[in-house]
GROMACS .gro file of C-alpha atoms in nm:
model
  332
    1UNK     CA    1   0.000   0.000   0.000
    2UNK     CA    2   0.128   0.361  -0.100
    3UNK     CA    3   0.049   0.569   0.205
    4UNK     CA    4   0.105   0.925   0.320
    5UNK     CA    5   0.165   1.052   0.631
    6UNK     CA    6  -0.265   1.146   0.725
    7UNK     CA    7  -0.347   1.499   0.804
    8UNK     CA    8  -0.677   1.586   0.977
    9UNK     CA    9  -0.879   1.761   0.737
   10UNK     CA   10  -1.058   1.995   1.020
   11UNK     CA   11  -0.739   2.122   1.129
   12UNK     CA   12  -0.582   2.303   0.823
   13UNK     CA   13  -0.524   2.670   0.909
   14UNK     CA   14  -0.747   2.939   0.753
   15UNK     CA   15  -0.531   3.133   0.489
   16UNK     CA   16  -0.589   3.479   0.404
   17UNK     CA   17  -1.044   2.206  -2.564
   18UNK     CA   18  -0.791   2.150  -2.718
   19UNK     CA   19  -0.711   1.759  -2.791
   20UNK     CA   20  -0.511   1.569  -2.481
   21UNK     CA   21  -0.125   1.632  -2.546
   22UNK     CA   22   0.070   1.251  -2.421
   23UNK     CA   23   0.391   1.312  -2.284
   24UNK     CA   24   0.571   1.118  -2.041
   25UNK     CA   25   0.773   1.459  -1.937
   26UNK     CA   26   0.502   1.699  -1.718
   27UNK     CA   27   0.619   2.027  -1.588
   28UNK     CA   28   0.858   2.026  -1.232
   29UNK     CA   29   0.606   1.868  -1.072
   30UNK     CA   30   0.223   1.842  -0.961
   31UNK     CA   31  -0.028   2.000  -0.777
   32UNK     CA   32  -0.299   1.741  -0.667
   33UNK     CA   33  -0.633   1.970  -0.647
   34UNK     CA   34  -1.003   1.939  -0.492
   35UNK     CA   35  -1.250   2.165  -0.481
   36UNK     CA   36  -1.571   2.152  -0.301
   37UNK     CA   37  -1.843   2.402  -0.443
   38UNK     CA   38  -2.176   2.567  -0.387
   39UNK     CA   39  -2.336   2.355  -0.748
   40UNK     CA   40  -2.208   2.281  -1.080
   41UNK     CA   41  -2.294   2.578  -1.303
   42UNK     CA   42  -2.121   2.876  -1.451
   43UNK     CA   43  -2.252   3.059  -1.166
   44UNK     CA   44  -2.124   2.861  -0.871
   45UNK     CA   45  -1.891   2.938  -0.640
   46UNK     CA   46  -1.566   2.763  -0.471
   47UNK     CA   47  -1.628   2.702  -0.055
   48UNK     CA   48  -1.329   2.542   0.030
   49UNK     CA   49  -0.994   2.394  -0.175
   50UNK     CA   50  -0.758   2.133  -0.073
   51UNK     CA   51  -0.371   2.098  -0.237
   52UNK     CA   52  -0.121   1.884  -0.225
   53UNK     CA   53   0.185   1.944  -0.397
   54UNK     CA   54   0.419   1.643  -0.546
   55UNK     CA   55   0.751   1.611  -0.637
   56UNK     CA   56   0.828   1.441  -1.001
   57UNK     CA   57   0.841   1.134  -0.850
   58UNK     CA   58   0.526   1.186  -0.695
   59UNK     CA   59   0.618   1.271  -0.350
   60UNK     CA   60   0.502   1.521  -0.117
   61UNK     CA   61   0.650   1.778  -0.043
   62UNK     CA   62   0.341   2.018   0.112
   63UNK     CA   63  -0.015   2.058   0.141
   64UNK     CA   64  -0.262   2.326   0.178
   65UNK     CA   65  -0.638   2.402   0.247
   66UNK     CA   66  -0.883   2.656   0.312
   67UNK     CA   67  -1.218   2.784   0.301
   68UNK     CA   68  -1.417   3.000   0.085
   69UNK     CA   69  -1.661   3.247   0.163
   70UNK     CA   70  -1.845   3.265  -0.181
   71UNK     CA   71  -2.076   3.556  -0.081
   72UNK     CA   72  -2.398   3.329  -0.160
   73UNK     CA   73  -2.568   3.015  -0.095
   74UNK     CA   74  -2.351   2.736   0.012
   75UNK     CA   75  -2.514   2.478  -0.201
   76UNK     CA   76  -2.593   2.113  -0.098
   77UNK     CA   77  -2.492   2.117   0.237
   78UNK     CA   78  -2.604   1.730   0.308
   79UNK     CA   79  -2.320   1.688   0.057
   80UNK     CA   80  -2.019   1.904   0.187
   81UNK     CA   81  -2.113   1.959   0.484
   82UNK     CA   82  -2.024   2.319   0.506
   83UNK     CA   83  -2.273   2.571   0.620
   84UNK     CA   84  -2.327   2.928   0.586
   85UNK     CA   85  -2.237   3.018   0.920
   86UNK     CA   86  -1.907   2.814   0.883
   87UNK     CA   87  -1.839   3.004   0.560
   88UNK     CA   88  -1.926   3.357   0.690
   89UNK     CA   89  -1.613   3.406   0.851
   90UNK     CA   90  -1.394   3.257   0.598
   91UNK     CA   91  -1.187   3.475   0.346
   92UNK     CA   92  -1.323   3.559  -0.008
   93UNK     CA   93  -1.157   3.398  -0.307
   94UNK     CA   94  -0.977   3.719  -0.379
   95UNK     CA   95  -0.852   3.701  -0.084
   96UNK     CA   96  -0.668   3.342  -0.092
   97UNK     CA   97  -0.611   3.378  -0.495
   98UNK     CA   98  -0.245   3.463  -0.422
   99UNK     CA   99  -0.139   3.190  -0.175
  100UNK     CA  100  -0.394   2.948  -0.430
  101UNK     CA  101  -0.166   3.011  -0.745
  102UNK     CA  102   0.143   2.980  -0.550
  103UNK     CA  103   0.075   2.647  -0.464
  104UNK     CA  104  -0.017   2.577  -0.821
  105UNK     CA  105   0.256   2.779  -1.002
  106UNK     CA  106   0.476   2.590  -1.254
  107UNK     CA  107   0.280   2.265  -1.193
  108UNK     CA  108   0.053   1.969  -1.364
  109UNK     CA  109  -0.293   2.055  -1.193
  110UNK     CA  110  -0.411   1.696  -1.091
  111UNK     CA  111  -0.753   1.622  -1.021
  112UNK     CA  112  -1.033   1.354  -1.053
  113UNK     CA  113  -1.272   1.491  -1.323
  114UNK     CA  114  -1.039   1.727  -1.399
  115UNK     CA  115  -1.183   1.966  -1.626
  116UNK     CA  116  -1.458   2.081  -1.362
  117UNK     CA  117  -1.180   2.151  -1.087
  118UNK     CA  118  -0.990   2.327  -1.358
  119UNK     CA  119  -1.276   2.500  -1.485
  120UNK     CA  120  -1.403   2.614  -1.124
  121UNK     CA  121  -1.067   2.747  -1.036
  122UNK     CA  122  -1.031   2.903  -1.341
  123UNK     CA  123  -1.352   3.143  -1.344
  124UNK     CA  124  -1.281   3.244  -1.013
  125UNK     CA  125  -0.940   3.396  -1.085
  126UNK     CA  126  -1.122   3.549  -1.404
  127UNK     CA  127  -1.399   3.713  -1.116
  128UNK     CA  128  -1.108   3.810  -0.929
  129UNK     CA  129  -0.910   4.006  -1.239
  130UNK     CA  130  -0.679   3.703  -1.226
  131UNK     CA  131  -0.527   3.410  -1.438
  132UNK     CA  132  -0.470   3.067  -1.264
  133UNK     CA  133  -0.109   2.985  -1.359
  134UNK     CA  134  -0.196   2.620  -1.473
  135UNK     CA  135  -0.073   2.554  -1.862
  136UNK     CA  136  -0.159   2.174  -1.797
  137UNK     CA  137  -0.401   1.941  -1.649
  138UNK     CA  138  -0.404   1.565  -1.610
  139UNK     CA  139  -0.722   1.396  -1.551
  140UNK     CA  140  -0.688   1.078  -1.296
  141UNK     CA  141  -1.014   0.927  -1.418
  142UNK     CA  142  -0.855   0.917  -1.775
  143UNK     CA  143  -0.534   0.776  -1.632
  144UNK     CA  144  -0.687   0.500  -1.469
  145UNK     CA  145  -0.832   0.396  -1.779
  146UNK     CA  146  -0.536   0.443  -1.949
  147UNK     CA  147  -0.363   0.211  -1.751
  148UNK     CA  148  -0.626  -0.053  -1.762
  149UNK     CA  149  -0.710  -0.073  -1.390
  150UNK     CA  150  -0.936  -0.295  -1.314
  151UNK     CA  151  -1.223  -0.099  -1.153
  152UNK     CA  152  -1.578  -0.121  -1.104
  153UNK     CA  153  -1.629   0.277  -1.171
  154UNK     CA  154  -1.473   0.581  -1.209
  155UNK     CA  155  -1.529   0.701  -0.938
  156UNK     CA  156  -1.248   0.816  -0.628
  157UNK     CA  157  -1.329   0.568  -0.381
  158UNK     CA  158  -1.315   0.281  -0.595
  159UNK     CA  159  -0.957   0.444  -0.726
  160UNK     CA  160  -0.863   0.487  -0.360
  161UNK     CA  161  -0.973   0.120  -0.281
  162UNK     CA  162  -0.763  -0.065  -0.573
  163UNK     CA  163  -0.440   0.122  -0.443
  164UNK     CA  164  -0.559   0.032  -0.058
  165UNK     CA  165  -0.637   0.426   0.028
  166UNK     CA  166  -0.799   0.507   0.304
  167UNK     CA  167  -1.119   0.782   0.277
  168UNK     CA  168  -1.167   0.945   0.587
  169UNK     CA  169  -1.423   1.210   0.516
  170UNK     CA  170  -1.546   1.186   0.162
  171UNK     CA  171  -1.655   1.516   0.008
  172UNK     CA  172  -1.377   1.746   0.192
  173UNK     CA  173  -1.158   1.915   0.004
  174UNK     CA  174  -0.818   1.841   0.185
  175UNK     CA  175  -0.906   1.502   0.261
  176UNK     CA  176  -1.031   1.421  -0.097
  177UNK     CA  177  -0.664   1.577  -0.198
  178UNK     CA  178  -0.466   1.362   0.007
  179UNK     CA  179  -0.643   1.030  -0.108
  180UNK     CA  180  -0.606   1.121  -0.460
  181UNK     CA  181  -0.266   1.198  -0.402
  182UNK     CA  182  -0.217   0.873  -0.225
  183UNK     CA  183  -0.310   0.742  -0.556
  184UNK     CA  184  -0.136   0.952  -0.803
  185UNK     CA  185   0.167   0.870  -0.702
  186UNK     CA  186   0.177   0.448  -0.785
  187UNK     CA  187  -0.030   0.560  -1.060
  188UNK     CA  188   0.197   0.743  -1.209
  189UNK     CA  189   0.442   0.495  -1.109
  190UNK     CA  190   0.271   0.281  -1.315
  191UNK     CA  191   0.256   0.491  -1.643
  192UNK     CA  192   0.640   0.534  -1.644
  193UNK     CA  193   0.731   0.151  -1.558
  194UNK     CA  194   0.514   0.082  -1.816
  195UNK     CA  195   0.560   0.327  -2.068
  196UNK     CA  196   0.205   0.442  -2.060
  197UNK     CA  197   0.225   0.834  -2.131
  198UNK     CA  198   0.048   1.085  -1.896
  199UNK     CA  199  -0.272   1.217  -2.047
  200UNK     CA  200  -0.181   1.622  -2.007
  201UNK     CA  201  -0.451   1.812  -2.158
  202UNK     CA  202  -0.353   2.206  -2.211
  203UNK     CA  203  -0.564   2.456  -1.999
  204UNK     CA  204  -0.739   2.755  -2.184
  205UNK     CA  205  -0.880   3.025  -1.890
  206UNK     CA  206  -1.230   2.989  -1.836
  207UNK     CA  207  -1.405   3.334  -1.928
  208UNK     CA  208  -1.779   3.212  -1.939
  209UNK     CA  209  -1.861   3.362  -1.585
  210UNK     CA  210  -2.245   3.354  -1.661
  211UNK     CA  211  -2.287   3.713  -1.524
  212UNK     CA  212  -2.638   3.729  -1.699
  213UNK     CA  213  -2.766   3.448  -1.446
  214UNK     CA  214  -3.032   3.570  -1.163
  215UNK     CA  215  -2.820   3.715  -0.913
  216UNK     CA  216  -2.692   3.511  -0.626
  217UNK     CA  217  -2.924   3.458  -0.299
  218UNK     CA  218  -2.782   3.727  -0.009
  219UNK     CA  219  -2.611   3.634   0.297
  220UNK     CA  220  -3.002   3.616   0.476
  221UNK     CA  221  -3.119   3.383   0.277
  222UNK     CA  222  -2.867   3.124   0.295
  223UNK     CA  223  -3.045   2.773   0.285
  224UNK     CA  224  -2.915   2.398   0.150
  225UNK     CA  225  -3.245   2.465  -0.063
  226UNK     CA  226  -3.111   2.711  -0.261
  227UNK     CA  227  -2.922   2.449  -0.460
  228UNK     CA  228  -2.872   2.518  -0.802
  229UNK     CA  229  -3.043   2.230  -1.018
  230UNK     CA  230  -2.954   2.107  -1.331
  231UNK     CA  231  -3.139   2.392  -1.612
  232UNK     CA  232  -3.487   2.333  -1.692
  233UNK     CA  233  -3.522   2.313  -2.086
  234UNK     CA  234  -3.920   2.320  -2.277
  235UNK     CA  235  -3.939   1.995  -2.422
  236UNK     CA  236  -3.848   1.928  -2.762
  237UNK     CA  237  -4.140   1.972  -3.000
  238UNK     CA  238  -4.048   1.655  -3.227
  239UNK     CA  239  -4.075   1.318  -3.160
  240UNK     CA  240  -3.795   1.108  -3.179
  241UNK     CA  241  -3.703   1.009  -3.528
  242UNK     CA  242  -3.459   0.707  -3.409
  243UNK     CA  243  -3.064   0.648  -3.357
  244UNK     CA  244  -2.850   0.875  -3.574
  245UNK     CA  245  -2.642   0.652  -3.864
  246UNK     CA  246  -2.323   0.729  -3.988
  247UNK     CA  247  -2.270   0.959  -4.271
  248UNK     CA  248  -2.643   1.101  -4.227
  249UNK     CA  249  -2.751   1.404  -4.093
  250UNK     CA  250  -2.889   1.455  -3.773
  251UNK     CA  251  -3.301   1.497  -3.746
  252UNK     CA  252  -3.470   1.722  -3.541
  253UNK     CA  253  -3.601   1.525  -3.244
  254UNK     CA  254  -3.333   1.287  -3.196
  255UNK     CA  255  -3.216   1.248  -2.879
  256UNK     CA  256  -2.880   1.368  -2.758
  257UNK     CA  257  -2.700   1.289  -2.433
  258UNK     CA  258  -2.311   1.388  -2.337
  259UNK     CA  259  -2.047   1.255  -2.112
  260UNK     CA  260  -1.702   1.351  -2.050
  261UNK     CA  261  -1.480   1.618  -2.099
  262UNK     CA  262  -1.572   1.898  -2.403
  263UNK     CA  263  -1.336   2.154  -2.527
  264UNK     CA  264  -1.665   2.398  -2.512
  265UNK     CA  265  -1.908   2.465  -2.249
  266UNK     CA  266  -2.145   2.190  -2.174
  267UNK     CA  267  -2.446   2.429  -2.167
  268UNK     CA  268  -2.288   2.600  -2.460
  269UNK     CA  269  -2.358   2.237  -2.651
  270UNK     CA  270  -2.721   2.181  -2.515
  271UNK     CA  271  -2.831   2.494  -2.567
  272UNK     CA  272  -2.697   2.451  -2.981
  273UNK     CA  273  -2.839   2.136  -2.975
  274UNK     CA  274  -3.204   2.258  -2.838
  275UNK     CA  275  -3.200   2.549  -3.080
  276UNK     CA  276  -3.145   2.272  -3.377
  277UNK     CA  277  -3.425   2.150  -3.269
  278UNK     CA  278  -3.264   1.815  -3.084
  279UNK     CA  279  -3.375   1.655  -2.733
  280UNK     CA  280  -3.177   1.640  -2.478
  281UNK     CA  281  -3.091   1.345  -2.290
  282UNK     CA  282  -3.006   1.324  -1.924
  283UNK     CA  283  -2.913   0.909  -1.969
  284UNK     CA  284  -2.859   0.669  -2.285
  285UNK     CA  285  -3.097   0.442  -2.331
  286UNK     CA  286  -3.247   0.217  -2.626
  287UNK     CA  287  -3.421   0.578  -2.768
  288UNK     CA  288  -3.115   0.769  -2.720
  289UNK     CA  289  -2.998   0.873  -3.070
  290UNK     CA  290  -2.678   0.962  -3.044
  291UNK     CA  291  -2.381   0.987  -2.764
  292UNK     CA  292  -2.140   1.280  -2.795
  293UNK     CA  293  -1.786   1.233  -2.610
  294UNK     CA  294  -1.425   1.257  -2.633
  295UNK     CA  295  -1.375   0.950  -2.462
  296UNK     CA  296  -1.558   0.654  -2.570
  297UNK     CA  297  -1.354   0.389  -2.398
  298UNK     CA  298  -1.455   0.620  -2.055
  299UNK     CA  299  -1.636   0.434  -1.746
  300UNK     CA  300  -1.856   0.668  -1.740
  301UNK     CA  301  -2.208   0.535  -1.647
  302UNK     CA  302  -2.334   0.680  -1.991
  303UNK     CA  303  -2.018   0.555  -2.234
  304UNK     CA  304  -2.080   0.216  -2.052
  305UNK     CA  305  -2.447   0.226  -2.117
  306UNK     CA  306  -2.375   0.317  -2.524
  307UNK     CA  307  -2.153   0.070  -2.537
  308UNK     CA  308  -2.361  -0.209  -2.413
  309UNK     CA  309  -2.648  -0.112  -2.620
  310UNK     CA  310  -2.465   0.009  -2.924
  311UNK     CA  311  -2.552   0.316  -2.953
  312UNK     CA  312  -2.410   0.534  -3.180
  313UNK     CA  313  -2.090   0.776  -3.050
  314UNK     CA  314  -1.961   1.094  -3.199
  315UNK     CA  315  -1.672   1.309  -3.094
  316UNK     CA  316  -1.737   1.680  -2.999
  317UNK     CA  317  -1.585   1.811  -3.317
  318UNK     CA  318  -1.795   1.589  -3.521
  319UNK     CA  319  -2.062   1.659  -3.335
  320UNK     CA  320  -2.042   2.042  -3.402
  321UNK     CA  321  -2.009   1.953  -3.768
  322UNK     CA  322  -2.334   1.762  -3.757
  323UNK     CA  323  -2.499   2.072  -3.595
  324UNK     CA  324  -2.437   2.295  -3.890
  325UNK     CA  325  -2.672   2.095  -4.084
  326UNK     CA  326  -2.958   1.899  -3.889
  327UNK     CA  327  -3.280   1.789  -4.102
  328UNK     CA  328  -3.592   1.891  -4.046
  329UNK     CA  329  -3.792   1.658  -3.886
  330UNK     CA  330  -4.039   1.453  -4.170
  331UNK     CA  331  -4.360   1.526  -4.031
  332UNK     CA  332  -4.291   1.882  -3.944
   0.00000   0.00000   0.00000
């Protein structure tokens, strides 16, 4: 078992699409990122970020945390566990966004799922005036697969349980750093024994700060309930027309779902797709028409689900290609 020395995550001081590039040869080392947040929109904020910094090798060498007062509702409490009273005193992300790119400065950002830690950091330095100094990002849920791990899921725990990491408090940022550092490290071990090259994927600053959203609930009003859901689209006006086939357009009323990381904005996509005149779907099942991701082989429940039912996958580009010209639906 790789192990590192534990650190108790409730006593950390307070401190004031472009294609993957494979290299074998990351930057002077890594910063191992989690953040825990208020939802997972444009609009949502950062409440509290855990870092550990490794060596080349994969070592530690130091570790960070603190919380974030993000000025708004904290979100799904029953999942972080962080309340607004425990936030109210905390410093603003302006406030920690110096000591925050320090730790990241001149390293791989490591993270699991890393594109939404990378793209929550990243919009708030853009809030603050700022630029997270990240140029690269490597994605442990891609790595796993990469090196053909034998796991149930993508998800964390099941990463932290092949490597024989112990979870202590699930959903907190410093803790969910140090297990996923725990695993890095004979991960990437792994990769460079076997000659398996690190998935970096480049990082382009998040600008999409959704500023024409309904403003944020005040301090008063904090509440779990507040919760940003998923957005609420009008249903699609056509029924579905079938699976999509290869080398034919796209039909209004076909159903669309997406997994995995996109070089554009998720809600960017849907809301393309619904003004085409596509459905969008939330799972893949036998009436799904079509799966768009950049990583088939993924585990994600959705790329597993197309796969078993053989449902037809596109990559984003391709996807965006098939946009430009969708068919009218036959009995419209």
């Amino acid at each position: 078992m790789y192990a590192i020395q534990p650190e108790t995550p409730g006593a950390a001081p307070r401190t004031a699409p472009l294609p993957a590039q494979r290299s074998a040869a990351p930057a002077a080392g890594f910063a191992v990122v989690d953040v825990e947040t208020t939802g997972l929109g444009r609009t949502d904020r950062v409440i509290s970020a855990g870092v550990y910094q490794l060596d080349e090798e994969g070592e530690v060498t130091d570790h960070w945390y603190t919380l974030v007062n993000p000025e708004r509702d904290p979100g799904p409490v029953w999942i972080h566990g962080l309340t607004g009273d425990q936030l109210a005193d905390a410093p603003t992300f302006p406030e920690i966004a110096g000591e925050f790119a320090e730790r990241l400065r001149g390293r791989v950002l490591v993270a699991h799922n890393a594109l939404f830690d990378w793209n929550m950091i990243s919009r708030e330095f853009s809030r603050a005036g700022l630029h997270a100094p990240v140029d690269q990002r490597l994605c442990t849920m891609v790595l796993a697969r990469d090196l053909r791990l034998p796991l149930p899921n993508g998800k964390l725990s099941s990463l932290a349980q092949y490597f024989g990491v112990q979870q202590r408090q699930a959903h907190n940022a410093l803790d969910d750093a140090r297990v996923l550092a725990e695993a890095f490290r004979p991960s990437l071990h792994l990769a460079r024994s076997g000659g398996v090259p690190l998935p970096l994927q480049s990082c382009v600053a998040v600008t999409d700060l959704g500023e024409d959203a309904p403003a944020s609930p005040s301090r008063a009003s904090w509440t779990g309930a507040a919760y940003r859901q998923a957005k609420k689209r009008p249903p699609c006006p056509y029924p579905n027309p079938g699976r999509w086939e290869d080398g034919s357009p796209l039909v209004q009323g076909m159903r669309v779902a997406f997994t995995g990381d996109t070089a554009t904005d998720r809600e960017l996509l849907e809301d393309r797709a619904v003004e085409a005149g596509l459905h969008i779907a939330t799972s893949v099942s036998r009436l799904t028409s079509l799966l768009v991701t950049n990583e088939p082989g993924s585990w994600s429940g959705k790329a597993r689900r197309a796969r078993e039912l053989g449902t037809p996958v596109v990559g984003e580009d391709a996807f965006l290609q098939l946009l430009r010209e969708v068919a009218p639906h036959p009995g419209a």
